[in-house]
Amino acid sequence: MSELQSYLSSARDDLRTEPRPVRIVIIAIAVIFLVVFVVLPLVVVFAQAFSKGIGAYLSALSDPEAWSAIRLTLLVAAISVSLNLVFGVIAAWAIAKFEFRGKTFLISLIDLPFSVSPVISGLVFVLLFGGQGYWGPWLQAHNIQVLFAVPGIALATIFVTFPFVARALIPLMQEQGTLEEEAAISLGASGLQTFFRVTLPNIKWGVLYGVLLCNARAMGEFGAVSVVSGHIRGETNTMPLLVEILYNEYQFVSSFAIASLLAMLALITLVAKTILEQHLDEGQQPRGD
Amino acid sequence: MSAAGGRRSTLPGFGLTMGLTLTWLSIIILIPLAGLFLRTFELSLDQFWGIVTSRRTLNALKISFGLAFAAAVVNLVMGLIVVWALVRYRFPGRRIFDAIVDVPFALPTAVAGVALTSLFAQTGWLGAPLAELGIKVAFTPIGIFIAMIFIGIPFVVRTVQPVLIDLDAEIEEAAASLGANRWHTVSKVILPSLIPALLTGFALAFARAVGEYGSVIFIAGNLPNVSEIAPLLIVIRLSEFRYADATAIAVVMLVAAFLIIFAVNRIQRWAQTRIPAH
Amino acid sequence: MVRRILPILAGLLWASSAFAADVTLLNVSYDPTRELYADFNKAFAAAYQKETGKSVEIKQSHGGSGSQARAVIDGLQADVVTLALAYDIDAIAGKGLIPPDWQKRLPLNASPYTSTIVFLVRKGNPKGIKDWDDLIKSGVSVITPNPKTSGGARWNYLAAWGYALKKYGSADKAKQFVGDLYRNVPVLDTGARGSTVTFVERAVGDVLLAWENEAFLAQRQFGKDKFEIVSPPLSILAEPPLSVVDKVADKKGTRAVAEAYLKYWYTKEGQEIAARNSYRPRDPEIAREYQASFAKVELFTIDDVFGGWTKAQKEHFAEGGVFDQIYKN
């Protein structure tokens, strides 16, 4: 769209662009930077994964340990994404549709996991649920396993992916304002009806967008999960942990094979993200245009 | 803001949703973090201070914060160049490059770590030619720096991109028709209006790099005082059964993280109030 | 949507628990024993089934010895721990999960297999490394992991110290020697495996200080044409110990199996597995059989030179200990 615009207004462009040599240099710098820092690492993953041929690659992926890691990763992602989805929508409603004091502070708290070191995200749960932690002894006495099992891994993942859905929705819902909802309410709709019939259709792409990013992070989390996993083979190793373990076992092909699955997931995420962003852009056009 | 704040919302559910939000926030974020702080209260102030200012800890913090800052500066400059090229120019593969800017965000950090190490080790595609020039990247602080640049790439680009796209063309044209040369227009007119977005992107990239663990530990040499990052020191302290040390370092990093995020949100509020002035 | 997801989740959960054996043990071990325990677990499961008719599945967890001990202290439900050094099991015992006299419950310091510290060098030994003194020469780059996090690294450190103490006669000289050695170390990985990968795969360093078994494994994995093992004339007898974690085993009711599991190490079959995986067996008969595979090295023990692990740990690796002093200067 913006391409068409700029094509049509080439006269304006003369005033708004740099001399050709400058343009070429800037493009060259940008492209080289992205190739070195982004493209090459991706290529390395796939090159290493297929370095012993497709047979070795497939056999690496059909290993039962790989499967158990994939299963665990999917399970943890499903738990954390669905919980954060529900929370994110609720939080976005409270924050975007109402004005109150301390909003910046609340948003900062929600954002906090973005900038907390993953290691700390794991550590806090060790301090709570570990044998030396506040609740650890009680949990152990009652035979409840949180750390080194699915609940601990899920908790650490939820912590790390906490902001994604809420952060995708808050600006969107703020922009859309409250007029439509107020109209629905004044026509006698209940709160839930208003949300499902009026708000949700407006934010559905935003919700998907948040879920997508949340999921990518949930499946890829390493540091936090590494602290709480216990590394039990075939049981509490997620895919990113298995990448490290196989790497340390000199099984480079297997390691990069798992890594390539995660890289593929990243690429699919990006494609889906690009598509969603187009939907979001369209959604933001003034209606009735 | 005053207009919206003055008007009473007629929408229902504020109490309920706010209550649920605070509950969930408490369970997942606040209580665990409070546990972290409580743990450090078990230390006396002297002990806490002793841990935080010990040479090893200070060096680890310096390495994490210093290199993260340097990497964020690189991302600020390179991010601006990349976003400028993506938004203002047309070149083959532009859309693909636009999409892959987010790879560092979507790629799991452990995968990034092994990939960057393979690439920059002395046997790697880039490491080998660099070694010929006498530059060692992997297992040195430069390696940490590289990994931190990698994970910070999307932030500046993605925060500046929408602002640059929305920038009013007429201001530029006006400046040009008033006789300003191109460099003047860019530096005096365009860049200032990008500053909030640039700062936001910079702060986010910085925050991310400070706490980064997965992609860094593979490529860092992990030498104490030289290439040992603070998150790794936390892990090391844990495996030495020194929970107090681990939590003390964590608290310092956590406070820094919160300050950065709070600053970012402040910048964004400031930017929102600034825009109508144009 | 929820209705569609739930059965899938249930299926996933079911699939992961479908192959449950009669008894399941969790063995929490250190980094280089992955291959060893893969072998050993298979043999033990077969032997146990034959004897009792019950199937047993042994799950493994590997990592840096200290991190693993920390995880057990924090509640990782290990039935047995098989770590790199006694100090890490002492730490678990210190939290009451294991009785303090654990090392006396099994023969031979509860270490049914031993190893030592050797040098792995690149083909042709270009730097001519023969003995410990060669490691402190300028221009020699030494790879060893961080003694604070890696059990193997502590053995490396103590081996070097013990050598210097014997050769130069004083603790000051030994400290000087070890300090010089660490000045030649460009990378401190957190675990023994990390160091091996750094040396072998990343081509960093001239010599890797490694467990003997780890050096043999690297040679097997990457080819004898690429790496050579140099055994110094004097080194340390590394005794990786093992123990049942009483609290966990009693709670889970697995004590009998866990004890049988550890005792299996002391059988001929167990000793043979150790020897096959390049760990030095304790059984004289098996040792004689595998004599040719291990170089003759004069070995000193940690008790002889350092007065036991607790003392060594306190003096060398605790906060402000000798290792910290080395990195202060």
PDB file of C-alpha atoms in Angstrom, chain A residues 108-267:
ATOM      1  CA  SER A 108       5.052  -1.597  34.346  1.00  0.00           C
ATOM      2  CA  LEU A 109       4.388  -4.519  36.660  1.00  0.00           C
ATOM      3  CA  ILE A 110       2.807  -6.472  33.845  1.00  0.00           C
ATOM      4  CA  ASP A 111       5.767  -5.610  31.621  1.00  0.00           C
ATOM      5  CA  LEU A 112       8.291  -6.603  34.227  1.00  0.00           C
ATOM      6  CA  PRO A 113       8.883 -10.176  32.980  1.00  0.00           C
ATOM      7  CA  PHE A 114      10.032  -8.687  29.649  1.00  0.00           C
ATOM      8  CA  SER A 115      13.138  -7.349  31.282  1.00  0.00           C
ATOM      9  CA  VAL A 116      13.672  -9.739  34.169  1.00  0.00           C
ATOM     10  CA  SER A 117      16.529 -12.099  33.479  1.00  0.00           C
ATOM     11  CA  PRO A 118      15.147 -15.573  32.691  1.00  0.00           C
ATOM     12  CA  VAL A 119      17.456 -16.973  35.316  1.00  0.00           C
ATOM     13  CA  ILE A 120      15.743 -14.854  37.964  1.00  0.00           C
ATOM     14  CA  SER A 121      12.355 -15.985  36.672  1.00  0.00           C
ATOM     15  CA  GLY A 122      13.395 -19.529  37.486  1.00  0.00           C
ATOM     16  CA  LEU A 123      15.130 -18.611  40.713  1.00  0.00           C
ATOM     17  CA  VAL A 124      12.037 -17.038  42.291  1.00  0.00           C
ATOM     18  CA  PHE A 125      10.174 -20.323  42.005  1.00  0.00           C
ATOM     19  CA  VAL A 126      13.099 -22.243  43.454  1.00  0.00           C
ATOM     20  CA  LEU A 127      13.010 -19.875  46.428  1.00  0.00           C
ATOM     21  CA  LEU A 128       9.291 -20.501  46.890  1.00  0.00           C
ATOM     22  CA  PHE A 129       8.928 -24.182  46.143  1.00  0.00           C
ATOM     23  CA  GLY A 130      12.437 -25.567  46.633  1.00  0.00           C
ATOM     24  CA  GLY A 131      13.441 -27.764  49.544  1.00  0.00           C
ATOM     25  CA  GLN A 132      15.084 -24.706  51.114  1.00  0.00           C
ATOM     26  CA  GLY A 133      12.225 -22.446  50.061  1.00  0.00           C
ATOM     27  CA  TYR A 134       9.221 -21.071  51.866  1.00  0.00           C
ATOM     28  CA  TRP A 135       6.690 -23.697  50.867  1.00  0.00           C
ATOM     29  CA  GLY A 136       9.009 -26.489  49.764  1.00  0.00           C
ATOM     30  CA  PRO A 137       9.041 -28.488  53.002  1.00  0.00           C
ATOM     31  CA  TRP A 138       5.238 -28.386  53.269  1.00  0.00           C
ATOM     32  CA  LEU A 139       4.830 -29.444  49.651  1.00  0.00           C
ATOM     33  CA  GLN A 140       7.269 -32.289  50.110  1.00  0.00           C
ATOM     34  CA  ALA A 141       5.506 -33.457  53.238  1.00  0.00           C
ATOM     35  CA  HIS A 142       2.295 -33.626  51.226  1.00  0.00           C
ATOM     36  CA  ASN A 143       3.929 -35.266  48.253  1.00  0.00           C
ATOM     37  CA  ILE A 144       3.208 -32.424  45.889  1.00  0.00           C
ATOM     38  CA  GLN A 145       5.891 -32.020  43.276  1.00  0.00           C
ATOM     39  CA  VAL A 146       6.100 -28.514  41.835  1.00  0.00           C
ATOM     40  CA  LEU A 147       9.753 -28.013  40.959  1.00  0.00           C
ATOM     41  CA  PHE A 148      11.398 -30.462  38.569  1.00  0.00           C
ATOM     42  CA  ALA A 149       7.989 -31.426  37.205  1.00  0.00           C
ATOM     43  CA  VAL A 150       5.391 -30.009  34.832  1.00  0.00           C
ATOM     44  CA  PRO A 151       3.882 -27.500  37.334  1.00  0.00           C
ATOM     45  CA  GLY A 152       7.226 -25.812  37.973  1.00  0.00           C
ATOM     46  CA  ILE A 153       8.152 -25.685  34.319  1.00  0.00           C
ATOM     47  CA  ALA A 154       4.715 -24.307  33.487  1.00  0.00           C
ATOM     48  CA  LEU A 155       4.915 -21.679  36.245  1.00  0.00           C
ATOM     49  CA  ALA A 156       8.297 -20.437  35.067  1.00  0.00           C
ATOM     50  CA  THR A 157       6.981 -20.307  31.506  1.00  0.00           C
ATOM     51  CA  ILE A 158       3.838 -18.442  32.547  1.00  0.00           C
ATOM     52  CA  PHE A 159       5.993 -15.918  34.362  1.00  0.00           C
ATOM     53  CA  VAL A 160       8.181 -15.334  31.333  1.00  0.00           C
ATOM     54  CA  THR A 161       5.283 -15.073  28.877  1.00  0.00           C
ATOM     55  CA  PHE A 162       3.067 -13.110  31.231  1.00  0.00           C
ATOM     56  CA  PRO A 163       2.955  -9.768  29.367  1.00  0.00           C
ATOM     57  CA  PHE A 164       2.464 -10.858  25.776  1.00  0.00           C
ATOM     58  CA  VAL A 165      -1.300 -11.098  25.345  1.00  0.00           C
ATOM     59  CA  ALA A 166      -2.089  -8.155  27.604  1.00  0.00           C
ATOM     60  CA  ARG A 167       0.509  -5.992  25.892  1.00  0.00           C
ATOM     61  CA  ALA A 168      -0.794  -6.837  22.439  1.00  0.00           C
ATOM     62  CA  LEU A 169      -4.341  -5.909  23.449  1.00  0.00           C
ATOM     63  CA  ILE A 170      -3.970  -2.808  25.613  1.00  0.00           C
ATOM     64  CA  PRO A 171      -2.969  -0.327  22.873  1.00  0.00           C
ATOM     65  CA  LEU A 172      -5.491  -1.840  20.462  1.00  0.00           C
ATOM     66  CA  MET A 173      -8.365  -1.597  22.913  1.00  0.00           C
ATOM     67  CA  GLN A 174      -7.355   1.880  23.995  1.00  0.00           C
ATOM     68  CA  GLU A 175      -7.420   3.002  20.405  1.00  0.00           C
ATOM     69  CA  GLN A 176     -10.865   1.553  19.825  1.00  0.00           C
ATOM     70  CA  GLY A 177     -12.275   3.429  22.776  1.00  0.00           C
ATOM     71  CA  THR A 178     -15.436   2.554  24.616  1.00  0.00           C
ATOM     72  CA  LEU A 179     -18.185   4.006  22.394  1.00  0.00           C
ATOM     73  CA  GLU A 180     -19.332   0.756  20.845  1.00  0.00           C
ATOM     74  CA  GLU A 181     -19.424  -1.028  24.159  1.00  0.00           C
ATOM     75  CA  GLU A 182     -21.298   1.820  25.806  1.00  0.00           C
ATOM     76  CA  ALA A 183     -23.855   1.727  23.033  1.00  0.00           C
ATOM     77  CA  ALA A 184     -24.344  -2.002  23.516  1.00  0.00           C
ATOM     78  CA  ILE A 185     -24.765  -1.591  27.267  1.00  0.00           C
ATOM     79  CA  SER A 186     -27.267   1.221  26.854  1.00  0.00           C
ATOM     80  CA  LEU A 187     -29.240  -1.034  24.526  1.00  0.00           C
ATOM     81  CA  GLY A 188     -29.505  -3.509  27.366  1.00  0.00           C
ATOM     82  CA  ALA A 189     -26.744  -5.986  26.648  1.00  0.00           C
ATOM     83  CA  SER A 190     -25.042  -7.611  29.615  1.00  0.00           C
ATOM     84  CA  GLY A 191     -21.330  -7.156  30.223  1.00  0.00           C
ATOM     85  CA  LEU A 192     -20.412 -10.583  28.924  1.00  0.00           C
ATOM     86  CA  GLN A 193     -22.658 -10.210  25.875  1.00  0.00           C
ATOM     87  CA  THR A 194     -21.017  -6.894  25.150  1.00  0.00           C
ATOM     88  CA  PHE A 195     -17.595  -8.405  25.434  1.00  0.00           C
ATOM     89  CA  PHE A 196     -18.283 -11.420  23.242  1.00  0.00           C
ATOM     90  CA  ARG A 197     -20.442  -9.692  20.617  1.00  0.00           C
ATOM     91  CA  VAL A 198     -18.832  -6.267  20.425  1.00  0.00           C
ATOM     92  CA  THR A 199     -15.325  -6.204  21.848  1.00  0.00           C
ATOM     93  CA  LEU A 200     -14.044  -9.625  20.893  1.00  0.00           C
ATOM     94  CA  PRO A 201     -14.787  -9.309  17.158  1.00  0.00           C
ATOM     95  CA  ASN A 202     -12.881  -6.032  17.203  1.00  0.00           C
ATOM     96  CA  ILE A 203      -9.824  -7.416  18.909  1.00  0.00           C
ATOM     97  CA  LYS A 204      -9.712 -10.953  17.562  1.00  0.00           C
ATOM     98  CA  TRP A 205      -6.628 -10.346  15.421  1.00  0.00           C
ATOM     99  CA  GLY A 206      -4.924  -8.674  18.319  1.00  0.00           C
ATOM    100  CA  VAL A 207      -5.728 -11.671  20.517  1.00  0.00           C
ATOM    101  CA  LEU A 208      -4.263 -14.030  17.929  1.00  0.00           C
ATOM    102  CA  TYR A 209      -1.220 -11.809  17.626  1.00  0.00           C
ATOM    103  CA  GLY A 210      -0.618 -11.916  21.350  1.00  0.00           C
ATOM    104  CA  VAL A 211      -1.152 -15.662  21.490  1.00  0.00           C
ATOM    105  CA  LEU A 212       1.317 -16.146  18.669  1.00  0.00           C
ATOM    106  CA  LEU A 213       4.101 -14.213  20.367  1.00  0.00           C
ATOM    107  CA  CYS A 214       3.280 -15.765  23.718  1.00  0.00           C
ATOM    108  CA  ASN A 215       3.478 -19.215  22.193  1.00  0.00           C
ATOM    109  CA  ALA A 216       6.798 -18.548  20.463  1.00  0.00           C
ATOM    110  CA  ARG A 217       8.348 -17.449  23.702  1.00  0.00           C
ATOM    111  CA  ALA A 218       6.735 -20.254  25.710  1.00  0.00           C
ATOM    112  CA  MET A 219       8.128 -22.947  23.430  1.00  0.00           C
ATOM    113  CA  GLY A 220      11.546 -21.372  23.257  1.00  0.00           C
ATOM    114  CA  GLU A 221      12.196 -20.445  26.872  1.00  0.00           C
ATOM    115  CA  PHE A 222      15.548 -21.718  28.076  1.00  0.00           C
ATOM    116  CA  GLY A 223      17.024 -19.927  31.093  1.00  0.00           C
ATOM    117  CA  ALA A 224      14.013 -19.983  33.399  1.00  0.00           C
ATOM    118  CA  VAL A 225      13.071 -23.545  32.538  1.00  0.00           C
ATOM    119  CA  SER A 226      16.664 -24.691  32.899  1.00  0.00           C
ATOM    120  CA  VAL A 227      16.683 -23.607  36.551  1.00  0.00           C
ATOM    121  CA  VAL A 228      13.489 -25.471  37.479  1.00  0.00           C
ATOM    122  CA  SER A 229      13.601 -28.499  35.182  1.00  0.00           C
ATOM    123  CA  GLY A 230      15.852 -31.009  36.958  1.00  0.00           C
ATOM    124  CA  HIS A 231      16.864 -32.303  33.504  1.00  0.00           C
ATOM    125  CA  ILE A 232      15.318 -35.750  33.911  1.00  0.00           C
ATOM    126  CA  ARG A 233      15.838 -37.464  30.603  1.00  0.00           C
ATOM    127  CA  GLY A 234      12.673 -38.239  28.718  1.00  0.00           C
ATOM    128  CA  GLU A 235      10.619 -36.499  31.379  1.00  0.00           C
ATOM    129  CA  THR A 236      11.403 -32.879  32.233  1.00  0.00           C
ATOM    130  CA  ASN A 237      13.546 -31.807  29.301  1.00  0.00           C
ATOM    131  CA  THR A 238      11.871 -29.317  26.989  1.00  0.00           C
ATOM    132  CA  MET A 239      13.084 -28.874  23.419  1.00  0.00           C
ATOM    133  CA  PRO A 240      15.443 -25.965  24.143  1.00  0.00           C
ATOM    134  CA  LEU A 241      16.947 -27.912  27.047  1.00  0.00           C
ATOM    135  CA  LEU A 242      17.361 -30.948  24.838  1.00  0.00           C
ATOM    136  CA  VAL A 243      19.246 -28.805  22.335  1.00  0.00           C
ATOM    137  CA  GLU A 244      21.809 -28.037  25.023  1.00  0.00           C
ATOM    138  CA  ILE A 245      21.962 -31.602  26.317  1.00  0.00           C
ATOM    139  CA  LEU A 246      22.495 -33.186  22.921  1.00  0.00           C
ATOM    140  CA  TYR A 247      25.048 -30.527  22.122  1.00  0.00           C
ATOM    141  CA  ASN A 248      26.938 -31.556  25.251  1.00  0.00           C
ATOM    142  CA  GLU A 249      26.755 -35.178  24.202  1.00  0.00           C
ATOM    143  CA  TYR A 250      28.603 -34.514  20.958  1.00  0.00           C
ATOM    144  CA  GLN A 251      25.386 -35.304  19.096  1.00  0.00           C
ATOM    145  CA  PHE A 252      25.597 -32.150  17.079  1.00  0.00           C
ATOM    146  CA  VAL A 253      23.314 -33.338  14.300  1.00  0.00           C
ATOM    147  CA  SER A 254      20.576 -34.288  16.761  1.00  0.00           C
ATOM    148  CA  SER A 255      21.056 -31.078  18.662  1.00  0.00           C
ATOM    149  CA  PHE A 256      20.744 -28.933  15.578  1.00  0.00           C
ATOM    150  CA  ALA A 257      17.860 -31.078  14.328  1.00  0.00           C
ATOM    151  CA  ILE A 258      15.828 -30.147  17.403  1.00  0.00           C
ATOM    152  CA  ALA A 259      17.092 -26.606  17.041  1.00  0.00           C
ATOM    153  CA  SER A 260      15.906 -26.590  13.441  1.00  0.00           C
ATOM    154  CA  LEU A 261      12.401 -27.543  14.569  1.00  0.00           C
ATOM    155  CA  LEU A 262      12.436 -24.578  16.902  1.00  0.00           C
ATOM    156  CA  ALA A 263      13.822 -22.373  14.159  1.00  0.00           C
ATOM    157  CA  MET A 264      11.045 -23.581  11.866  1.00  0.00           C
ATOM    158  CA  LEU A 265       8.552 -22.689  14.565  1.00  0.00           C
ATOM    159  CA  ALA A 266      10.112 -19.236  14.710  1.00  0.00           C
ATOM    160  CA  LEU A 267       9.795 -18.809  10.947  1.00  0.00           C
TER     161      LEU A 267
END
